C-alpha cells in the first residue's frame, strides 16, 4: 500500500521542529513561534496522534532548482554557513536586509518548508489532504528573497503536481498580502489559476482587481476592516463559483493568518471562523488539497487559527473552552508587542474567536462581480 492510499483515508499533518526555536531575530515580525504553537495545541487537544504526523524533510537541491536559480541558492547556503552576507550578495539576492535577514537557519528552514510542501504533493498524488503550516512562502522569487520569503514552497509544490501530470491546479491565497511570487511564476499558464484575496494598497502593492496575469490569475483586493460577512460573501459569490468553473484536480490553499483582526502587520478584521469556513467550503472541491501557512505575526492568533484548520480538515469538534494543557501552550508564549504583555483572556482560553460580522460594503460586491466576469 503506497503513501497516497494511506493519505487519502485521513489528512496528514506535515511539520518540523526546526520552527520551534528558529527566529528571524528578536525585532523581526517572525520572532514569534507559529508552527510549534499549532503543533503543541493540536497535540494538547488530542488531535495529532503520531500516525497523523509526518516530519518534513529538507527539499533536495535538484528539487529547489526546479524553480530557483543556482547562484541564488548557493548564496543562501553561503550566508547560512558564514552567518553573514557579502554586500554583493545582499544587493543581488536581497538577503541580509531588514526584511530578509541573515539568521542561523536561513537556508535549512525554507528548504524544510519546501520539503514539507513537496512531501504533501507526493502524499496526495492519488488524492488526499495535507496540512503544512510551515509552508506558504508566497513572495519568494526565483533569484531573490522577498517579504520574509527566501524560497517559494507554493510554486515548488504546484510545479510538483504539474510534473505528476496534473493540468488544472488552483492556488487560493487568503494571506493579507498579495501572492505575487506565485502569480508571476504561473502567469499565462492555463494549467494554473491563482486567486488571491488581500488588503488593497498594502505591500507589495500588486494584485489589483483588473490584474489577471494573462488569464491565469484573479485578484480580490479588499479594503481595511474586511469582516467575516464580507469574507463569506466573496467566498460564496466569487471564489466558489470560480473554482467550480475551473474544476481543479488539486488545490493549494495558502492560509496566511495576517488577515485576522489582531494581526500587527495588516488592517483586516477577520475572525478565525472565516478561515475555517473557507477551508470547509473548498475541501470538497478537489481530490487533492494542501493547506499551507504563510503570514501571521501574532503567535496567539496564528496558532489558534492553524490548529482550527487542522480540526476543520478532520471534523474534530472545537471545544468552547480549551483544556488546561492547551491553555498552558498559549500562556507560555512570549510576544514582544504591547498586546502581548497583557493578552486578552480569549487568546489563551479559547480556540474559536467571536465572529466579526459586519455590513457587506459595495466595494466587496463589485469585487465579486468583476471576479466572475469572463476575460
Ligand atoms: Zn502576509
Coordinates of C-alpha atoms and ligand atoms in Angstrom, one line a residue:
X1 CA 0.0 0.0 0.0
X2 CA 1.5 3.3 -1.0
X3 CA 1.6 6.6 0.8
X4 CA -1.1 8.1 -1.4
X5 CA -3.6 5.5 -0.5
X6 CA -3.0 5.9 3.2
X7 CA -3.2 9.7 3.0
X8 CA -6.4 9.5 1.1
X9 CA -8.0 7.9 4.1
X10 CA -7.2 10.7 6.6
X11 CA -5.5 14.1 6.5
X12 CA -1.8 14.2 7.2
X13 CA 0.0 16.9 9.2
X14 CA 3.5 17.8 8.0
X15 CA 5.5 19.7 10.5
X16 CA 9.1 20.1 11.7
X17 CA 10.8 21.0 14.9
X18 CA 13.0 23.5 13.0
X19 CA 10.4 26.2 13.5
X20 CA 10.3 25.8 17.3
X21 CA 13.5 27.8 18.1
X22 CA 14.3 29.4 14.7
X23 CA 13.6 33.1 14.6
X24 CA 14.5 35.8 12.1
X25 CA 15.9 37.9 15.1
X26 CA 14.3 39.5 18.1
X27 CA 12.9 42.6 16.4
X28 CA 11.7 40.9 13.3
X29 CA 7.9 40.1 12.9
X30 CA 8.9 36.4 12.6
X31 CA 10.4 36.4 16.0
X32 CA 7.3 34.5 17.2
X33 CA 6.7 30.8 17.3
X34 CA 3.9 29.8 15.0
X35 CA 4.2 26.2 13.6
X36 CA 5.3 24.9 17.0
X37 CA 2.3 26.6 18.7
X38 CA 0.0 25.0 16.2
X39 CA 1.6 21.6 16.7
X40 CA 1.6 21.9 20.5
X41 CA -2.1 23.0 20.6
X42 CA -3.1 20.1 18.3
X43 CA -1.3 17.6 20.5
X44 CA -2.7 19.1 23.7
X45 CA -6.2 18.7 22.2
X46 CA -5.5 15.0 21.3
X47 CA -5.8 15.9 17.6
X48 CA -2.3 14.9 16.5
X49 CA -1.5 11.3 17.3
X50 CA 1.8 10.1 15.9
X51 CA 0.1 8.3 13.0
X52 CA -1.2 11.6 11.6
X53 CA 2.2 13.4 11.9
X54 CA 5.0 13.5 9.3
X55 CA 8.3 15.2 9.7
X56 CA 9.1 17.5 6.8
X57 CA 12.3 16.6 5.0
X58 CA 14.5 19.3 3.6
X59 CA 14.0 19.7 -0.1
X60 CA 16.9 18.4 -2.1
X61 CA 19.0 20.8 -4.3
X62 CA 17.6 19.5 -7.5
X63 CA 14.0 19.9 -6.1
X64 CA 14.8 23.5 -5.2
X65 CA 16.4 24.2 -8.5
X66 CA 13.2 23.3 -10.3
X67 CA 12.2 27.0 -9.7
X68 CA 15.2 28.8 -8.1
X69 CA 18.4 29.9 -9.7
X70 CA 21.6 28.0 -8.7
X71 CA 23.5 31.2 -7.9
X72 CA 20.9 32.4 -5.5
X73 CA 20.6 29.1 -3.7
X74 CA 24.4 28.9 -3.4
X75 CA 24.3 32.4 -1.9
X76 CA 21.7 31.4 0.7
X77 CA 23.8 28.4 1.7
X78 CA 26.9 30.6 1.9
X79 CA 25.2 33.1 4.1
X80 CA 23.9 30.4 6.4
X81 CA 27.4 28.9 6.7
X82 CA 29.1 32.2 7.3
X83 CA 26.4 33.8 9.4
X84 CA 26.9 36.9 7.2
X85 CA 26.4 38.1 3.7
X86 CA 28.7 40.0 1.4
X87 CA 27.5 43.4 0.2
X88 CA 27.4 41.9 -3.3
X89 CA 25.1 39.0 -2.4
X90 CA 22.9 41.4 -0.4
X91 CA 22.4 43.7 -3.3
X92 CA 22.0 40.9 -5.8
X93 CA 19.8 38.5 -3.8
X94 CA 18.2 40.8 -1.2
X95 CA 19.4 38.7 1.7
X96 CA 20.9 40.3 4.8
X97 CA 18.3 43.1 4.7
X98 CA 15.9 44.1 7.5
X99 CA 13.1 42.1 5.9
X100 CA 15.1 39.1 4.8
X101 CA 17.8 38.9 7.5
X102 CA 20.7 36.6 7.9
X103 CA 19.7 34.1 10.6
X104 CA 21.1 30.7 11.6
X105 CA 18.6 28.5 9.6
X106 CA 18.2 30.8 6.7
X107 CA 18.7 28.0 4.1
X108 CA 17.6 25.0 6.2
X109 CA 14.3 26.5 7.3
X110 CA 13.0 27.5 3.9
X111 CA 14.3 24.2 2.5
X112 CA 12.3 22.4 5.1
X113 CA 9.2 24.3 4.2
X114 CA 9.7 23.4 0.6
X115 CA 10.4 19.8 1.5
X116 CA 7.2 19.7 3.5
X117 CA 5.0 21.0 0.7
X118 CA 6.8 18.7 -1.8
X119 CA 6.1 15.7 0.5
X120 CA 2.5 16.8 0.6
X121 CA 2.3 16.7 -3.2
X122 CA 3.7 13.2 -3.2
X123 CA 1.3 12.0 -0.4
X124 CA -1.6 13.5 -2.3
X125 CA -0.6 12.2 -5.7
X126 CA -3.5 9.7 -5.8
X127 CA -5.8 12.0 -3.7
X128 CA -5.7 13.3 -0.1
X129 CA -5.4 16.2 2.2
X130 CA -2.3 17.6 3.9
X131 CA -1.7 20.4 6.3
X132 CA 1.7 22.1 6.1
X133 CA 1.6 25.1 8.3
X134 CA 5.3 25.8 7.8
X135 CA 4.7 26.3 4.1
X136 CA 3.2 29.3 2.4
X137 CA 6.2 31.5 1.4
X138 CA 4.4 33.1 -1.4
X139 CA 6.6 36.1 -2.1
X140 CA 9.8 34.1 -2.9
X141 CA 11.4 34.8 -6.3
X142 CA 13.5 32.6 -8.5
X143 CA 16.6 34.6 -7.9
X144 CA 16.0 36.7 -4.7
X145 CA 14.3 36.8 -1.3
X146 CA 11.2 38.9 -0.9
X147 CA 8.9 39.7 2.0
X148 CA 10.4 37.3 4.6
X149 CA 10.4 34.5 1.9
X150 CA 13.7 33.0 0.7
X151 CA 12.3 30.1 -1.3
X152 CA 8.8 29.8 -2.8
X153 CA 7.4 26.5 -1.5
X154 CA 4.0 27.2 -3.0
X155 CA 5.5 27.4 -6.5
X156 CA 7.6 24.3 -5.9
X157 CA 4.5 22.4 -4.8
X158 CA 2.4 23.4 -7.7
X159 CA 5.3 22.5 -10.1
X160 CA 5.5 19.1 -8.4
X161 CA 1.8 18.5 -9.1
X162 CA 2.2 19.6 -12.7
X163 CA 5.2 17.3 -13.1
X164 CA 2.9 14.5 -11.9
X165 CA 0.8 15.3 -15.0
X166 CA -2.0 17.4 -13.5
X167 CA -3.4 20.0 -15.8
X168 CA -5.7 22.1 -13.6
X169 CA -4.2 23.3 -10.3
X170 CA -5.8 26.0 -8.2
X171 CA -3.9 28.3 -5.9
X172 CA -6.0 30.1 -3.4
X173 CA -4.3 32.7 -1.2
X174 CA -6.0 34.2 1.9
X175 CA -2.9 36.0 3.2
X176 CA -3.3 39.7 3.8
X177 CA -0.6 40.3 1.2
X178 CA -0.9 39.6 -2.5
X179 CA 0.6 36.2 -3.5
X180 CA 2.8 37.9 -6.1
X181 CA 5.5 35.3 -6.3
X182 CA 3.1 32.5 -7.2
X183 CA 1.1 34.6 -9.6
X184 CA 4.2 35.7 -11.5
X185 CA 5.6 32.1 -11.6
X186 CA 2.5 30.9 -13.5
X187 CA 1.5 34.0 -15.4
X188 CA -0.2 32.9 -18.6
X189 CA 0.0 29.2 -17.8
X190 CA -3.5 27.8 -18.5
X191 CA -2.8 24.8 -16.1
X192 CA -2.8 27.0 -13.1
X193 CA -5.3 29.5 -11.7
X194 CA -4.0 31.7 -8.9
X195 CA -6.6 33.5 -6.8
X196 CA -5.5 36.0 -4.1
X197 CA -7.6 37.9 -1.6
X198 CA -5.5 40.6 0.0
X199 CA -5.6 44.0 1.6
X200 CA -5.6 46.8 -1.1
X201 CA -2.8 49.3 -1.0
X202 CA -0.6 47.2 1.1
X203 CA 2.9 45.9 0.2
X204 CA 3.8 44.5 -2.4
X205 CA 1.1 46.8 -3.9
X206 CA 0.4 44.4 -6.8
X207 CA -2.7 42.3 -7.4
X208 CA -5.1 44.9 -8.5
X209 CA -8.7 43.9 -9.3
X210 CA -8.1 44.1 -13.1
X211 CA -4.7 42.2 -12.9
X212 CA -5.4 38.7 -14.4
X213 CA -1.8 37.7 -15.4
X214 CA -2.8 36.7 -18.9
X215 CA -5.9 34.9 -17.7
X216 CA -4.2 32.7 -15.1
X217 CA -5.0 35.0 -12.1
X218 CA -7.8 36.6 -10.2
X219 CA -7.2 39.3 -7.7
X220 CA -9.6 40.4 -5.0
X221 CA -8.0 43.4 -3.2
X222 CA -10.2 44.2 -0.2
X223 CA -10.5 47.3 1.9
X224 CA -9.4 47.8 5.5
X225 CA -11.8 46.3 8.1
X226 CA -12.7 43.3 5.8
X227 CA -15.0 41.3 8.0
X228 CA -16.4 37.8 8.3
X229 CA -19.6 38.7 6.4
X230 CA -17.6 40.1 3.6
X231 CA -15.4 37.1 3.6
X232 CA -18.4 34.8 3.3
X233 CA -19.8 36.9 0.5
X234 CA -16.6 36.7 -1.6
X235 CA -16.4 33.0 -0.9
X236 CA -19.9 32.2 -2.0
X237 CA -20.3 34.9 -4.7
X238 CA -16.9 34.8 -6.3
X239 CA -14.4 32.1 -5.1
X240 CA -16.6 29.0 -5.1
X241 CA -18.2 29.7 -8.5
X242 CA -14.8 30.4 -9.9
X243 CA -13.4 27.2 -8.6
X244 CA -16.5 25.2 -9.8
X245 CA -15.8 26.7 -13.3
X246 CA -12.1 25.8 -13.2
X247 CA -12.7 22.2 -11.9
X248 CA -9.3 21.8 -10.2
X249 CA -7.7 18.5 -9.8
X250 CA -5.7 19.9 -6.9
X251 CA -5.9 22.9 -4.7
X252 CA -3.1 24.6 -2.7
X253 CA -4.6 26.9 -0.2
X254 CA -2.3 29.5 1.4
X255 CA -3.8 30.4 4.8
X256 CA -1.6 33.2 5.9
X257 CA -3.2 34.3 9.2
X258 CA -2.4 38.0 8.9
X259 CA -5.9 38.9 7.8
X260 CA -7.1 38.3 11.3
X261 CA -8.2 41.3 13.3
X262 CA -5.4 41.1 15.9
X263 CA -2.5 40.8 13.4
X264 CA 0.0 43.6 13.7
X265 CA 1.0 43.8 10.1
X266 CA -2.3 44.3 8.3
X267 CA -5.6 46.1 8.9
X268 CA -8.1 43.4 8.0
X269 CA -10.7 42.3 10.6
X270 CA -11.4 38.6 10.1
X271 CA -12.1 36.1 12.9
X272 CA -10.6 32.7 12.6
X273 CA -14.2 31.4 11.7
X274 CA -13.7 33.0 8.3
X275 CA -10.6 30.9 7.6
X276 CA -12.2 27.7 8.8
X277 CA -15.4 28.3 6.8
X278 CA -13.3 28.8 3.7
X279 CA -11.3 25.6 4.3
X280 CA -14.6 23.6 4.9
X281 CA -16.1 25.0 1.7
X282 CA -13.1 24.4 -0.5
X283 CA -12.2 21.0 0.8
X284 CA -14.8 19.0 -1.2
X285 CA -14.0 20.8 -4.5
X286 CA -10.9 18.8 -5.5
X287 CA -9.5 15.3 -4.8
X288 CA -6.2 16.8 -3.6
X289 CA -5.8 19.6 -1.1
X290 CA -2.8 21.1 0.6
X291 CA -3.2 23.7 3.3
X292 CA -0.2 25.9 3.8
X293 CA 0.5 28.6 6.3
X294 CA 2.0 31.9 5.3
X295 CA 2.0 35.3 7.1
X296 CA 0.6 35.8 10.6
X297 CA 2.6 37.7 13.2
X298 CA 0.6 37.4 16.4
X299 CA 1.5 33.9 17.8
X300 CA -1.7 33.5 19.7
X301 CA -4.0 34.2 16.8
X302 CA -1.8 32.3 14.3
X303 CA -1.5 29.2 16.4
X304 CA -5.2 29.1 17.2
X305 CA -6.2 29.7 13.6
X306 CA -3.9 27.0 12.1
X307 CA -4.9 24.5 14.9
X308 CA -8.5 25.1 14.0
X309 CA -7.8 24.5 10.3
X310 CA -6.5 21.0 11.3
X311 CA -9.6 20.4 13.3
X312 CA -11.7 21.5 10.3
X313 CA -9.9 19.1 7.9
X314 CA -10.6 16.3 10.3
X315 CA -14.0 17.2 11.5
X316 CA -12.9 17.5 15.1
X317 CA -15.3 19.5 17.3
X318 CA -13.7 22.6 18.7
X319 CA -14.3 22.9 22.5
X320 CA -15.8 26.1 23.9
X321 CA -13.1 26.4 26.4
X322 CA -9.6 24.9 25.9
X323 CA -8.5 22.2 28.2
X324 CA -5.7 23.2 30.7
X325 CA -2.9 21.7 28.8
X326 CA -3.8 23.6 25.6
X327 CA -4.2 26.9 27.7
X328 CA -0.7 26.3 29.0
X329 CA 0.7 26.2 25.5
X330 CA -0.7 29.6 24.9
X331 CA 0.1 31.1 28.3
X332 CA 3.8 30.2 27.7
X333 CA 4.0 32.3 24.5
X334 CA 6.2 35.4 24.5
X335 CA 5.0 38.2 22.3
X336 CA 7.1 41.3 22.4
X337 CA 4.4 43.7 21.4
X338 CA 2.1 45.8 23.6
X339 CA -0.8 43.4 23.2
X340 CA 1.5 40.6 24.3
X341 CA 2.2 42.0 27.7
X342 CA -1.4 41.6 28.8
X343 CA -3.1 39.2 26.3
X344 CA -6.9 39.2 26.4
X345 CA -8.4 36.2 28.1
X346 CA -9.8 34.6 24.9
X347 CA -6.3 34.4 23.4
X348 CA -5.4 31.7 25.9
X349 CA -8.7 30.1 26.9
X350 CA -10.4 29.6 23.6
X351 CA -9.6 28.4 20.1
X352 CA -12.6 29.9 18.3
X353 CA -12.8 33.7 18.0
X354 CA -16.1 35.6 18.4
X355 CA -17.4 36.1 14.9
X356 CA -16.7 39.5 13.4
X357 CA -19.7 40.1 11.2
X358 CA -20.5 43.4 9.6
X359 CA -22.0 45.1 6.6
X360 CA -21.0 43.9 3.1
X361 CA -19.7 47.0 1.6
X362 CA -20.4 48.0 -2.1
X363 CA -16.7 47.6 -2.9
X364 CA -16.9 43.9 -1.9
X365 CA -19.9 43.4 -4.1
X366 CA -18.1 45.0 -7.0
X367 CA -15.1 42.8 -6.5
X368 CA -17.3 39.7 -6.7
X369 CA -18.9 40.9 -9.9
X370 CA -15.6 41.7 -11.6
X371 CA -14.0 38.4 -10.5
X372 CA -16.6 36.4 -12.2
X373 CA -16.5 38.3 -15.5
X374 CA -15.0 36.3 -18.3
X375 CA -11.8 37.6 -19.8
Ligands
LIG1 ZN1 1.1 38.3 4.6

